[in-house]
Amino acid sequence: HDTLPLPELVAAFVAARAATLALLAEVPQGDWGRPLTHPTLGSTRFRELVQALVSHDNEHLAQIAAIREQLP
């Protein structure tokens, strides 16, 4: 199993998040409060699902920072 170099992984992360932000920019403001049912989170609202995404991204950013600290 080959692993991509850290700069390539970071670039992929940035590109994926740019696509997500572009999609979210198109969501009408009124839809942010819409209720939904997520397979693992259960009943929630769209804005809470987005906040969970932000929290998850923060975990990945912390992982990237930890990896960078270990590099020579």
CSV table of N, CA, C and O in Angstrom, one decimal:
chain,number,residue,atom,x,y,z
A,1,HIS,N,0.8,-1.2,0.0
A,1,HIS,CA,0.0,0.0,0.0
A,1,HIS,C,0.9,1.2,0.0
A,1,HIS,O,1.6,1.5,0.9
A,2,ASP,N,0.8,2.0,-1.1
A,2,ASP,CA,1.6,3.2,-1.2
A,2,ASP,C,0.9,4.4,-0.6
A,2,ASP,O,-0.3,4.5,-0.8
A,3,THR,N,1.7,5.2,0.0
A,3,THR,CA,1.1,6.5,0.6
A,3,THR,C,1.7,7.6,-0.2
A,3,THR,O,2.8,7.7,-0.5
A,4,LEU,N,0.8,8.6,-0.5
A,4,LEU,CA,1.2,9.8,-1.2
A,4,LEU,C,2.0,10.7,-0.2
A,4,LEU,O,1.9,10.7,1.0
A,5,PRO,N,2.9,11.5,-0.8
A,5,PRO,CA,3.7,12.4,0.0
A,5,PRO,C,2.8,13.4,0.7
A,5,PRO,O,1.7,13.8,0.1
A,6,LEU,N,3.2,13.9,1.8
A,6,LEU,CA,2.3,14.8,2.6
A,6,LEU,C,1.9,16.0,1.7
A,6,LEU,O,0.7,16.4,1.8
A,7,PRO,N,2.7,16.7,0.9
A,7,PRO,CA,2.2,17.8,0.1
A,7,PRO,C,1.1,17.4,-0.8
A,7,PRO,O,0.1,18.2,-1.0
A,8,GLU,N,1.1,16.3,-1.4
A,8,GLU,CA,0.1,15.8,-2.3
A,8,GLU,C,-1.2,15.5,-1.5
A,8,GLU,O,-2.3,15.8,-2.0
A,9,LEU,N,-1.1,15.0,-0.3
A,9,LEU,CA,-2.3,14.7,0.5
A,9,LEU,C,-2.9,16.0,0.9
A,9,LEU,O,-4.1,16.2,0.9
A,10,VAL,N,-2.1,17.0,1.3
A,10,VAL,CA,-2.6,18.3,1.7
A,10,VAL,C,-3.3,19.0,0.5
A,10,VAL,O,-4.4,19.6,0.7
A,11,ALA,N,-2.7,18.9,-0.6
A,11,ALA,CA,-3.3,19.5,-1.8
A,11,ALA,C,-4.7,18.9,-2.1
A,11,ALA,O,-5.6,19.6,-2.5
A,12,ALA,N,-4.7,17.6,-2.0
A,12,ALA,CA,-6.0,16.9,-2.2
A,12,ALA,C,-7.1,17.3,-1.2
A,12,ALA,O,-8.2,17.5,-1.5
A,13,PHE,N,-6.7,17.4,0.1
A,13,PHE,CA,-7.6,17.9,1.1
A,13,PHE,C,-8.1,19.3,0.8
A,13,PHE,O,-9.3,19.6,0.9
A,14,VAL,N,-7.2,20.2,0.4
A,14,VAL,CA,-7.5,21.6,0.1
A,14,VAL,C,-8.5,21.6,-1.1
A,14,VAL,O,-9.5,22.3,-1.1
A,15,ALA,N,-8.2,20.8,-2.1
A,15,ALA,CA,-9.1,20.8,-3.3
A,15,ALA,C,-10.5,20.2,-2.9
A,15,ALA,O,-11.5,20.8,-3.4
A,16,ALA,N,-10.5,19.2,-2.1
A,16,ALA,CA,-11.8,18.6,-1.7
A,16,ALA,C,-12.6,19.7,-0.9
A,16,ALA,O,-13.8,19.8,-1.1
A,17,ARG,N,-12.0,20.4,0.0
A,17,ARG,CA,-12.7,21.3,0.8
A,17,ARG,C,-13.1,22.5,-0.1
A,17,ARG,O,-14.2,23.1,0.2
A,18,ALA,N,-12.3,22.9,-1.1
A,18,ALA,CA,-12.7,24.0,-2.0
A,18,ALA,C,-14.0,23.6,-2.7
A,18,ALA,O,-14.9,24.4,-2.8
A,19,ALA,N,-14.1,22.4,-3.1
A,19,ALA,CA,-15.3,21.9,-3.8
A,19,ALA,C,-16.5,21.9,-2.8
A,19,ALA,O,-17.6,22.3,-3.2
A,20,THR,N,-16.3,21.5,-1.6
A,20,THR,CA,-17.3,21.5,-0.6
A,20,THR,C,-17.8,22.9,-0.3
A,20,THR,O,-19.0,23.2,-0.3
A,21,LEU,N,-16.9,23.9,-0.2
A,21,LEU,CA,-17.3,25.3,0.1
A,21,LEU,C,-18.0,25.8,-1.1
A,21,LEU,O,-19.0,26.6,-0.9
A,22,ALA,N,-17.6,25.5,-2.3
A,22,ALA,CA,-18.4,26.0,-3.5
A,22,ALA,C,-19.8,25.4,-3.5
A,22,ALA,O,-20.8,26.2,-3.8
A,23,LEU,N,-20.0,24.2,-3.1
A,23,LEU,CA,-21.3,23.6,-3.0
A,23,LEU,C,-22.1,24.3,-1.9
A,23,LEU,O,-23.3,24.7,-2.1
A,24,LEU,N,-21.5,24.5,-0.7
A,24,LEU,CA,-22.2,25.1,0.4
A,24,LEU,C,-22.6,26.6,0.1
A,24,LEU,O,-23.6,27.0,0.6
A,25,ALA,N,-21.8,27.2,-0.7
A,25,ALA,CA,-22.1,28.6,-1.1
A,25,ALA,C,-23.4,28.7,-1.9
A,25,ALA,O,-24.0,29.8,-1.8
A,26,GLU,N,-23.8,27.7,-2.5
A,26,GLU,CA,-25.0,27.6,-3.3
A,26,GLU,C,-26.3,27.3,-2.5
A,26,GLU,O,-27.4,27.4,-3.0
A,27,VAL,N,-26.1,26.9,-1.3
A,27,VAL,CA,-27.2,26.4,-0.4
A,27,VAL,C,-28.0,27.7,0.0
A,27,VAL,O,-27.4,28.6,0.7
A,28,PRO,N,-29.2,27.8,-0.3
A,28,PRO,CA,-30.0,29.0,0.2
A,28,PRO,C,-30.0,29.1,1.7
A,28,PRO,O,-30.0,28.0,2.4
A,29,GLN,N,-30.0,30.3,2.2
A,29,GLN,CA,-29.9,30.5,3.7
A,29,GLN,C,-31.0,29.7,4.4
A,29,GLN,O,-30.7,29.2,5.5
A,30,GLY,N,-32.2,29.7,3.9
A,30,GLY,CA,-33.3,29.0,4.6
A,30,GLY,C,-33.1,27.5,4.7
A,30,GLY,O,-33.7,26.9,5.6
A,31,ASP,N,-32.3,27.0,3.9
A,31,ASP,CA,-32.1,25.5,3.9
A,31,ASP,C,-31.1,25.1,5.0
A,31,ASP,O,-31.1,23.9,5.4
A,32,TRP,N,-30.4,26.0,5.6
A,32,TRP,CA,-29.4,25.6,6.6
A,32,TRP,C,-30.1,25.1,7.9
A,32,TRP,O,-29.5,24.3,8.6
A,33,GLY,N,-31.3,25.5,8.1
A,33,GLY,CA,-32.0,25.0,9.3
A,33,GLY,C,-32.9,23.8,9.0
A,33,GLY,O,-33.6,23.3,9.9
A,34,ARG,N,-32.9,23.2,7.8
A,34,ARG,CA,-33.7,22.1,7.5
A,34,ARG,C,-33.4,20.9,8.3
A,34,ARG,O,-32.2,20.5,8.5
A,35,PRO,N,-34.4,20.2,8.8
A,35,PRO,CA,-34.1,18.9,9.5
A,35,PRO,C,-33.8,17.8,8.5
A,35,PRO,O,-34.2,17.8,7.4
A,36,LEU,N,-33.0,16.9,9.0
A,36,LEU,CA,-32.7,15.7,8.2
A,36,LEU,C,-32.3,14.6,9.2
A,36,LEU,O,-32.1,14.8,10.4
A,37,THR,N,-32.3,13.4,8.6
A,37,THR,CA,-31.9,12.2,9.4
A,37,THR,C,-30.6,11.6,8.7
A,37,THR,O,-30.7,11.3,7.6
A,38,HIS,N,-29.6,11.6,9.5
A,38,HIS,CA,-28.3,11.1,9.1
A,38,HIS,C,-28.2,9.6,9.5
A,38,HIS,O,-28.7,9.3,10.6
A,39,PRO,N,-27.6,8.8,8.7
A,39,PRO,CA,-27.5,7.3,9.0
A,39,PRO,C,-26.9,7.0,10.4
A,39,PRO,O,-27.3,6.1,11.1
A,40,THR,N,-25.9,7.8,10.8
A,40,THR,CA,-25.2,7.6,12.1
A,40,THR,C,-25.5,8.6,13.1
A,40,THR,O,-25.4,8.4,14.3
A,41,LEU,N,-25.8,9.9,12.7
A,41,LEU,CA,-26.0,10.9,13.6
A,41,LEU,C,-27.5,11.0,14.1
A,41,LEU,O,-27.8,11.7,15.0
A,42,GLY,N,-28.3,10.4,13.3
A,42,GLY,CA,-29.8,10.5,13.6
A,42,GLY,C,-30.4,11.8,13.2
A,42,GLY,O,-29.9,12.4,12.2
A,43,SER,N,-31.4,12.2,13.9
A,43,SER,CA,-32.1,13.5,13.6
A,43,SER,C,-31.2,14.7,13.9
A,43,SER,O,-30.6,14.8,15.0
A,44,THR,N,-31.1,15.5,12.9
A,44,THR,CA,-30.2,16.7,13.0
A,44,THR,C,-30.7,17.8,12.1
A,44,THR,O,-31.8,17.6,11.5
A,45,ARG,N,-30.0,18.8,11.9
A,45,ARG,CA,-30.3,19.8,10.9
A,45,ARG,C,-29.1,20.0,10.0
A,45,ARG,O,-27.9,19.6,10.3
A,46,PHE,N,-29.3,20.5,8.8
A,46,PHE,CA,-28.3,20.7,7.8
A,46,PHE,C,-27.1,21.4,8.4
A,46,PHE,O,-25.9,21.0,8.3
A,47,ARG,N,-27.3,22.5,9.1
A,47,ARG,CA,-26.2,23.3,9.7
A,47,ARG,C,-25.4,22.5,10.7
A,47,ARG,O,-24.2,22.7,10.8
A,48,GLU,N,-26.0,21.6,11.4
A,48,GLU,CA,-25.3,20.8,12.4
A,48,GLU,C,-24.4,19.8,11.7
A,48,GLU,O,-23.3,19.4,12.1
A,49,LEU,N,-24.9,19.3,10.5
A,49,LEU,CA,-24.2,18.3,9.7
A,49,LEU,C,-22.9,19.0,9.2
A,49,LEU,O,-21.8,18.5,9.2
A,50,VAL,N,-23.1,20.3,8.7
A,50,VAL,CA,-21.9,21.0,8.2
A,50,VAL,C,-20.9,21.3,9.4
A,50,VAL,O,-19.7,21.2,9.2
A,51,GLN,N,-21.4,21.6,10.6
A,51,GLN,CA,-20.6,21.8,11.7
A,51,GLN,C,-19.8,20.5,12.1
A,51,GLN,O,-18.6,20.6,12.4
A,52,ALA,N,-20.4,19.4,11.9
A,52,ALA,CA,-19.7,18.1,12.2
A,52,ALA,C,-18.6,17.9,11.1
A,52,ALA,O,-17.5,17.4,11.5
A,53,LEU,N,-18.9,18.4,9.9
A,53,LEU,CA,-17.8,18.3,8.9
A,53,LEU,C,-16.7,19.2,9.2
A,53,LEU,O,-15.5,18.8,9.1
A,54,VAL,N,-17.0,20.4,9.7
A,54,VAL,CA,-15.9,21.3,10.2
A,54,VAL,C,-15.1,20.7,11.3
A,54,VAL,O,-13.8,20.7,11.3
A,55,SER,N,-15.7,20.1,12.2
A,55,SER,CA,-15.0,19.4,13.4
A,55,SER,C,-14.2,18.3,12.9
A,55,SER,O,-13.0,18.1,13.3
A,56,HIS,N,-14.7,17.5,11.9
A,56,HIS,CA,-13.9,16.4,11.4
A,56,HIS,C,-12.7,16.9,10.6
A,56,HIS,O,-11.6,16.3,10.7
A,57,ASP,N,-12.9,18.0,9.9
A,57,ASP,CA,-11.8,18.6,9.2
A,57,ASP,C,-10.7,19.1,10.1
A,57,ASP,O,-9.5,18.9,9.9
A,58,ASN,N,-11.1,19.7,11.2
A,58,ASN,CA,-10.2,20.1,12.3
A,58,ASN,C,-9.3,18.9,12.8
A,58,ASN,O,-8.2,19.1,13.1
A,59,GLU,N,-10.0,17.8,12.9
A,59,GLU,CA,-9.2,16.6,13.4
A,59,GLU,C,-8.1,16.3,12.3
A,59,GLU,O,-7.0,16.0,12.7
A,60,HIS,N,-8.5,16.3,11.0
A,60,HIS,CA,-7.5,16.0,10.0
A,60,HIS,C,-6.4,17.1,10.0
A,60,HIS,O,-5.2,16.7,9.8
A,61,LEU,N,-6.8,18.3,10.1
A,61,LEU,CA,-5.7,19.4,10.2
A,61,LEU,C,-4.8,19.2,11.3
A,61,LEU,O,-3.6,19.4,11.2
A,62,ALA,N,-5.3,18.7,12.5
A,62,ALA,CA,-4.4,18.4,13.6
A,62,ALA,C,-3.5,17.3,13.3
A,62,ALA,O,-2.3,17.3,13.7
A,63,GLN,N,-4.0,16.3,12.6
A,63,GLN,CA,-3.2,15.1,12.1
A,63,GLN,C,-2.1,15.6,11.2
A,63,GLN,O,-0.9,15.2,11.3
A,64,ILE,N,-2.4,16.5,10.3
A,64,ILE,CA,-1.4,17.0,9.3
A,64,ILE,C,-0.3,17.8,10.1
A,64,ILE,O,0.9,17.6,9.9
A,65,ALA,N,-0.7,18.6,11.1
A,65,ALA,CA,0.2,19.3,11.9
A,65,ALA,C,1.1,18.4,12.6
A,65,ALA,O,2.4,18.6,12.7
A,66,ALA,N,0.6,17.3,13.2
A,66,ALA,CA,1.4,16.4,14.0
A,66,ALA,C,2.4,15.7,13.1
A,66,ALA,O,3.5,15.5,13.4
A,67,ILE,N,2.0,15.3,11.9
A,67,ILE,CA,2.9,14.7,10.9
A,67,ILE,C,4.0,15.7,10.5
A,67,ILE,O,5.2,15.3,10.5
A,68,ARG,N,3.7,16.9,10.3
A,68,ARG,CA,4.7,17.9,9.9
A,68,ARG,C,5.7,18.1,11.0
A,68,ARG,O,6.9,18.3,10.7
A,69,GLU,N,5.3,18.0,12.2
A,69,GLU,CA,6.2,18.2,13.4
A,69,GLU,C,7.2,17.0,13.4
A,69,GLU,O,8.3,17.2,13.9
A,70,GLN,N,6.8,15.9,12.9
A,70,GLN,CA,7.7,14.7,13.0
A,70,GLN,C,8.7,14.7,11.8
A,70,GLN,O,9.6,13.9,11.8
A,71,LEU,N,8.4,15.5,10.8
A,71,LEU,CA,9.3,15.5,9.6
A,71,LEU,C,10.6,16.2,9.9
A,71,LEU,O,10.6,17.1,10.7
A,72,PRO,N,11.7,15.8,9.3
A,72,PRO,CA,13.0,16.5,9.5
A,72,PRO,C,13.0,17.9,8.9
A,72,PRO,O,12.3,18.2,8.1
